[in-house]
Amino acid sequence: GEDVEQSLFLSVREGDSSVINCTYTDSSSTYLYWYKQEPGAGLQLLTYIFSNMDMKQDQRLTVLLNKKDKHLSLRIADTQTGDSAIYFCAESQSNNDMRFGAGTRLTVKP
Amino acid sequence: DSGVTQTPKHLITATGQRVTLRCSPRSGDLSVYWYQQSLDQGLQFLIQYYNGEERAKGNILERFSAQQFPDLHSELNLSSLELGDSALYFCASSVGAGGAYGYTFGSGTRLTVV
């Protein structure tokens, strides 16, 4: 089947930028998403990007999409301890199921 | 509060038993999705219902079944439980049949099989 892959762990210092990377294999992916899961909670949709976009910025979050390389990244500026969580990349085609990566555990050190 | 309600939050039961997990989707959402999250398997898609009908099936075991009722709430039934079924079970909902604008997740039911 089609895969979504991401590295499992990332550790950064408070105040630094975090970059979480994701690759996907389905070239017909239409929508790409980033979700955040805090301990003991469900997944929270952070942002999404359509496949015809290259970049989307929302406050401290910047999403970059390289459709040619099927590479998606999430940059968190001025990372805070409250950003410590698991971040999931996901993709879908219109009206199709969403496929999730395994999640990247972001640890922010003071 | 995401608007998706899952009950119960925690469930402890013995092997061989049967349990029912309940999900009420966000108001206006017609699709309900069930996911299993375990430490070694990540987030596994189980099944999707759209407006009362089964729409997609993932890695759902034959011992598991689900349904969506006319009021759009959904139940996931897990029977002949095994130790390996211990996991977090999430329900998510969306407006349409697909995930075009993302899913809204509930806070999950933590199932422990002893």
Short mmCIF file of C-alpha atoms in Angstrom, two decimals:
data_model
loop_
_atom_site.label_atom_id
_atom_site.label_comp_id
_atom_site.label_asym_id
_atom_site.label_seq_id
_atom_site.Cartn_x
_atom_site.Cartn_y
_atom_site.Cartn_z
CA GLY A 1 0.00 0.00 0.00
CA GLU A 2 0.95 3.64 -0.03
CA ASP A 3 3.20 4.79 2.81
CA VAL A 4 3.80 7.87 4.85
CA GLU A 5 7.14 7.93 6.61
CA GLN A 6 8.61 10.17 9.25
CA SER A 7 11.51 9.99 11.66
CA LEU A 8 10.51 8.85 15.13
CA PHE A 9 12.32 11.33 17.38
CA LEU A 10 13.45 14.96 17.39
CA SER A 11 14.97 16.89 20.27
CA VAL A 12 15.49 20.66 20.28
CA ARG A 13 16.30 23.43 22.75
CA GLU A 14 13.63 25.87 23.81
CA GLY A 15 13.67 28.90 21.54
CA ASP A 16 15.19 27.04 18.59
CA SER A 17 13.29 26.12 15.44
CA SER A 18 12.05 22.56 14.98
CA VAL A 19 11.74 20.94 11.58
CA ILE A 20 9.79 17.71 11.29
CA ASN A 21 10.02 15.91 7.98
CA CYS A 22 7.70 13.51 6.21
CA THR A 23 7.79 11.64 2.93
CA TYR A 24 4.88 10.00 1.15
CA THR A 25 4.63 7.71 -1.83
CA ASP A 26 1.19 8.37 -3.33
CA SER A 27 1.65 10.87 -6.15
CA SER A 28 -2.10 11.44 -6.31
CA SER A 29 -2.25 12.78 -2.76
CA THR A 30 -4.39 15.88 -2.78
CA TYR A 31 -4.28 17.00 0.84
CA LEU A 32 -1.47 16.79 3.35
CA TYR A 33 -1.87 17.34 7.06
CA TRP A 34 -0.03 17.81 10.30
CA TYR A 35 -1.60 16.65 13.54
CA LYS A 36 -0.35 17.08 17.10
CA GLN A 37 -0.94 14.57 19.90
CA GLU A 38 -0.23 15.58 23.46
CA PRO A 39 0.08 12.94 26.19
CA GLY A 40 -3.24 11.30 26.99
CA ALA A 41 -5.09 13.22 24.30
CA GLY A 42 -6.42 12.66 20.81
CA LEU A 43 -4.91 14.00 17.63
CA GLN A 44 -5.43 17.69 16.99
CA LEU A 45 -5.34 19.02 13.44
CA LEU A 46 -2.64 21.70 13.29
CA THR A 47 -2.71 22.61 9.63
CA TYR A 48 -3.20 21.22 6.16
CA ILE A 49 -1.98 22.09 2.70
CA PHE A 50 -3.37 21.37 -0.72
CA SER A 51 -1.05 19.65 -3.17
CA ASN A 52 -1.10 22.66 -5.50
CA MET A 53 0.54 24.81 -2.83
CA ASP A 54 4.23 25.00 -1.98
CA MET A 55 4.03 26.69 1.38
CA LYS A 56 1.59 27.64 4.07
CA GLN A 57 2.32 29.77 7.11
CA ASP A 58 0.22 30.05 10.23
CA GLN A 59 1.79 32.02 13.08
CA ARG A 60 4.76 29.94 14.30
CA LEU A 61 4.02 27.08 11.91
CA THR A 62 5.35 26.86 8.37
CA VAL A 63 4.50 23.94 6.10
CA LEU A 64 6.64 23.30 3.04
CA LEU A 65 5.61 20.89 0.31
CA ASN A 66 7.94 19.56 -2.38
CA LYS A 67 5.55 17.66 -4.56
CA LYS A 68 8.26 16.48 -6.94
CA ASP A 69 10.13 14.76 -4.10
CA LYS A 70 6.91 13.93 -2.20
CA HIS A 71 8.37 15.64 0.86
CA LEU A 72 6.45 17.58 3.47
CA SER A 73 7.93 19.47 6.40
CA LEU A 74 6.61 21.30 9.43
CA ARG A 75 8.72 24.08 10.89
CA ILE A 76 7.90 25.36 14.36
CA ALA A 77 9.56 28.68 15.10
CA ASP A 78 10.63 29.63 18.64
CA THR A 79 9.81 26.15 19.95
CA GLN A 80 8.40 26.09 23.47
CA THR A 81 8.16 23.31 26.04
CA GLY A 82 4.42 23.22 25.37
CA ASP A 83 5.22 22.10 21.83
CA SER A 84 6.52 18.78 23.18
CA ALA A 85 4.20 16.19 21.66
CA ILE A 86 3.94 13.61 18.90
CA TYR A 87 3.45 15.11 15.44
CA PHE A 88 1.75 13.04 12.76
CA CYS A 89 1.98 13.64 9.05
CA ALA A 90 -0.99 12.41 7.00
CA GLU A 91 -2.16 12.45 3.41
CA SER A 92 -5.36 11.79 1.53
CA GLN A 93 -6.94 12.08 -1.86
CA SER A 94 -10.31 13.74 -2.09
CA ASN A 95 -13.01 11.52 -0.68
CA ASN A 96 -10.51 8.87 0.29
CA ASP A 97 -9.21 7.69 3.61
CA MET A 98 -6.40 9.44 5.35
CA ARG A 99 -3.07 7.68 5.78
CA PHE A 100 -0.92 8.55 8.77
CA GLY A 101 2.76 8.32 9.44
CA ALA A 102 4.07 6.70 12.61
CA GLY A 103 4.53 10.07 14.32
CA THR A 104 7.58 12.08 15.37
CA ARG A 105 8.07 12.58 19.10
CA LEU A 106 9.31 16.13 19.63
CA THR A 107 11.09 16.80 22.91
CA VAL A 108 11.82 20.40 23.81
CA LYS A 109 14.57 20.88 26.40
CA PRO A 110 14.67 24.02 28.56
CA ASP B 1 -13.19 19.96 23.60
CA SER B 2 -12.99 18.79 19.98
CA GLY B 3 -16.70 18.09 19.67
CA VAL B 4 -16.14 14.34 19.25
CA THR B 5 -17.19 12.46 22.36
CA GLN B 6 -15.90 9.02 23.22
CA THR B 7 -17.02 6.87 26.12
CA PRO B 8 -15.77 5.35 28.29
CA LYS B 9 -12.37 7.00 28.72
CA HIS B 10 -10.88 3.94 30.36
CA LEU B 11 -11.86 0.30 30.28
CA ILE B 12 -10.25 -2.66 32.01
CA THR B 13 -11.52 -6.10 31.16
CA ALA B 14 -10.44 -9.72 31.13
CA THR B 15 -9.37 -11.85 28.21
CA GLY B 16 -12.24 -13.45 26.36
CA GLN B 17 -14.68 -10.70 27.23
CA ARG B 18 -16.61 -8.35 24.94
CA VAL B 19 -16.73 -4.56 25.16
CA THR B 20 -18.47 -1.74 23.33
CA LEU B 21 -16.88 1.62 22.69
CA ARG B 22 -19.07 4.57 21.85
CA CYS B 23 -18.48 7.65 19.74
CA SER B 24 -20.59 10.72 19.04
CA PRO B 25 -19.26 12.69 16.08
CA ARG B 26 -18.94 16.46 15.92
CA SER B 27 -22.25 18.12 15.10
CA GLY B 28 -22.78 18.14 11.35
CA ASP B 29 -20.19 15.49 10.58
CA LEU B 30 -21.47 12.47 8.68
CA SER B 31 -18.36 10.29 8.68
CA VAL B 32 -17.01 8.36 11.64
CA TYR B 33 -13.61 6.66 11.62
CA TRP B 34 -12.18 4.24 14.13
CA TYR B 35 -8.45 3.94 14.79
CA GLN B 36 -6.37 1.75 17.08
CA GLN B 37 -3.18 3.19 18.51
CA SER B 38 -0.67 0.90 20.14
CA LEU B 39 2.99 1.45 20.99
CA ASP B 40 4.33 -1.02 18.47
CA GLN B 41 1.82 -0.55 15.63
CA GLY B 42 1.25 3.18 15.55
CA LEU B 43 -2.09 4.50 14.36
CA GLN B 44 -4.02 1.78 12.54
CA PHE B 45 -7.17 2.53 10.60
CA LEU B 46 -9.98 0.11 11.45
CA ILE B 47 -13.17 1.16 9.72
CA GLN B 48 -15.16 4.13 8.41
CA TYR B 49 -18.87 4.79 8.29
CA TYR B 50 -20.50 7.51 6.26
CA ASN B 51 -24.10 8.47 6.94
CA GLY B 52 -24.90 5.07 8.36
CA GLU B 53 -23.18 2.94 5.74
CA GLU B 54 -19.81 1.22 5.92
CA ARG B 55 -17.52 3.02 3.52
CA ALA B 56 -14.00 1.73 4.07
CA LYS B 57 -12.38 -1.09 5.97
CA GLY B 58 -8.83 -1.21 7.20
CA ASN B 59 -6.98 -3.66 9.41
CA ILE B 60 -10.01 -4.61 11.44
CA LEU B 61 -10.03 -8.09 12.96
CA GLU B 62 -13.00 -10.38 12.46
CA ARG B 63 -13.53 -10.29 16.24
CA PHE B 64 -14.23 -6.56 15.91
CA SER B 65 -17.32 -4.99 14.42
CA ALA B 66 -18.84 -1.55 14.25
CA GLN B 67 -21.95 0.26 13.20
CA GLN B 68 -23.26 3.78 12.80
CA PHE B 69 -26.76 4.53 13.97
CA PRO B 70 -29.39 6.86 12.45
CA ASP B 71 -28.39 9.60 14.89
CA LEU B 72 -24.84 9.17 13.51
CA HIS B 73 -23.24 7.97 16.70
CA SER B 74 -21.11 4.89 16.27
CA GLU B 75 -20.19 1.88 18.34
CA LEU B 76 -17.13 -0.35 18.05
CA ASN B 77 -17.63 -3.84 19.43
CA LEU B 78 -14.57 -5.86 20.42
CA SER B 79 -15.12 -9.51 21.33
CA SER B 80 -13.04 -12.49 22.48
CA LEU B 81 -10.54 -9.97 23.75
CA GLU B 82 -6.87 -10.83 23.85
CA LEU B 83 -3.99 -9.19 25.70
CA GLY B 84 -2.77 -7.75 22.41
CA ASP B 85 -5.99 -5.79 21.99
CA SER B 86 -4.88 -3.44 24.77
CA ALA B 87 -4.54 -0.06 23.09
CA LEU B 88 -5.98 3.39 22.69
CA TYR B 89 -9.02 3.42 20.43
CA PHE B 90 -9.77 6.70 18.73
CA CYS B 91 -12.85 7.85 16.94
CA ALA B 92 -12.65 10.69 14.45
CA SER B 93 -15.27 12.45 12.36
CA SER B 94 -15.42 14.55 9.23
CA VAL B 95 -18.09 16.38 7.31
CA GLY B 96 -17.81 14.47 4.07
CA ALA B 97 -16.96 10.98 2.95
CA GLY B 98 -13.24 11.72 2.80
CA GLY B 99 -10.67 13.65 4.75
CA ALA B 100 -10.54 16.74 2.56
CA TYR B 101 -10.34 19.23 5.43
CA GLY B 102 -9.02 16.90 8.08
CA TYR B 103 -10.53 14.78 10.77
CA THR B 104 -11.62 15.80 14.24
CA PHE B 105 -10.49 13.28 16.81
CA GLY B 106 -11.98 12.35 20.14
CA SER B 107 -9.80 11.92 23.20
CA GLY B 108 -9.89 8.15 22.94
CA THR B 109 -10.80 5.10 25.00
CA ARG B 110 -7.89 3.35 26.70
CA LEU B 111 -8.60 -0.37 26.75
CA THR B 112 -6.60 -2.62 29.02
CA VAL B 113 -7.11 -6.35 28.70
CA VAL B 114 -5.81 -8.35 31.67
#
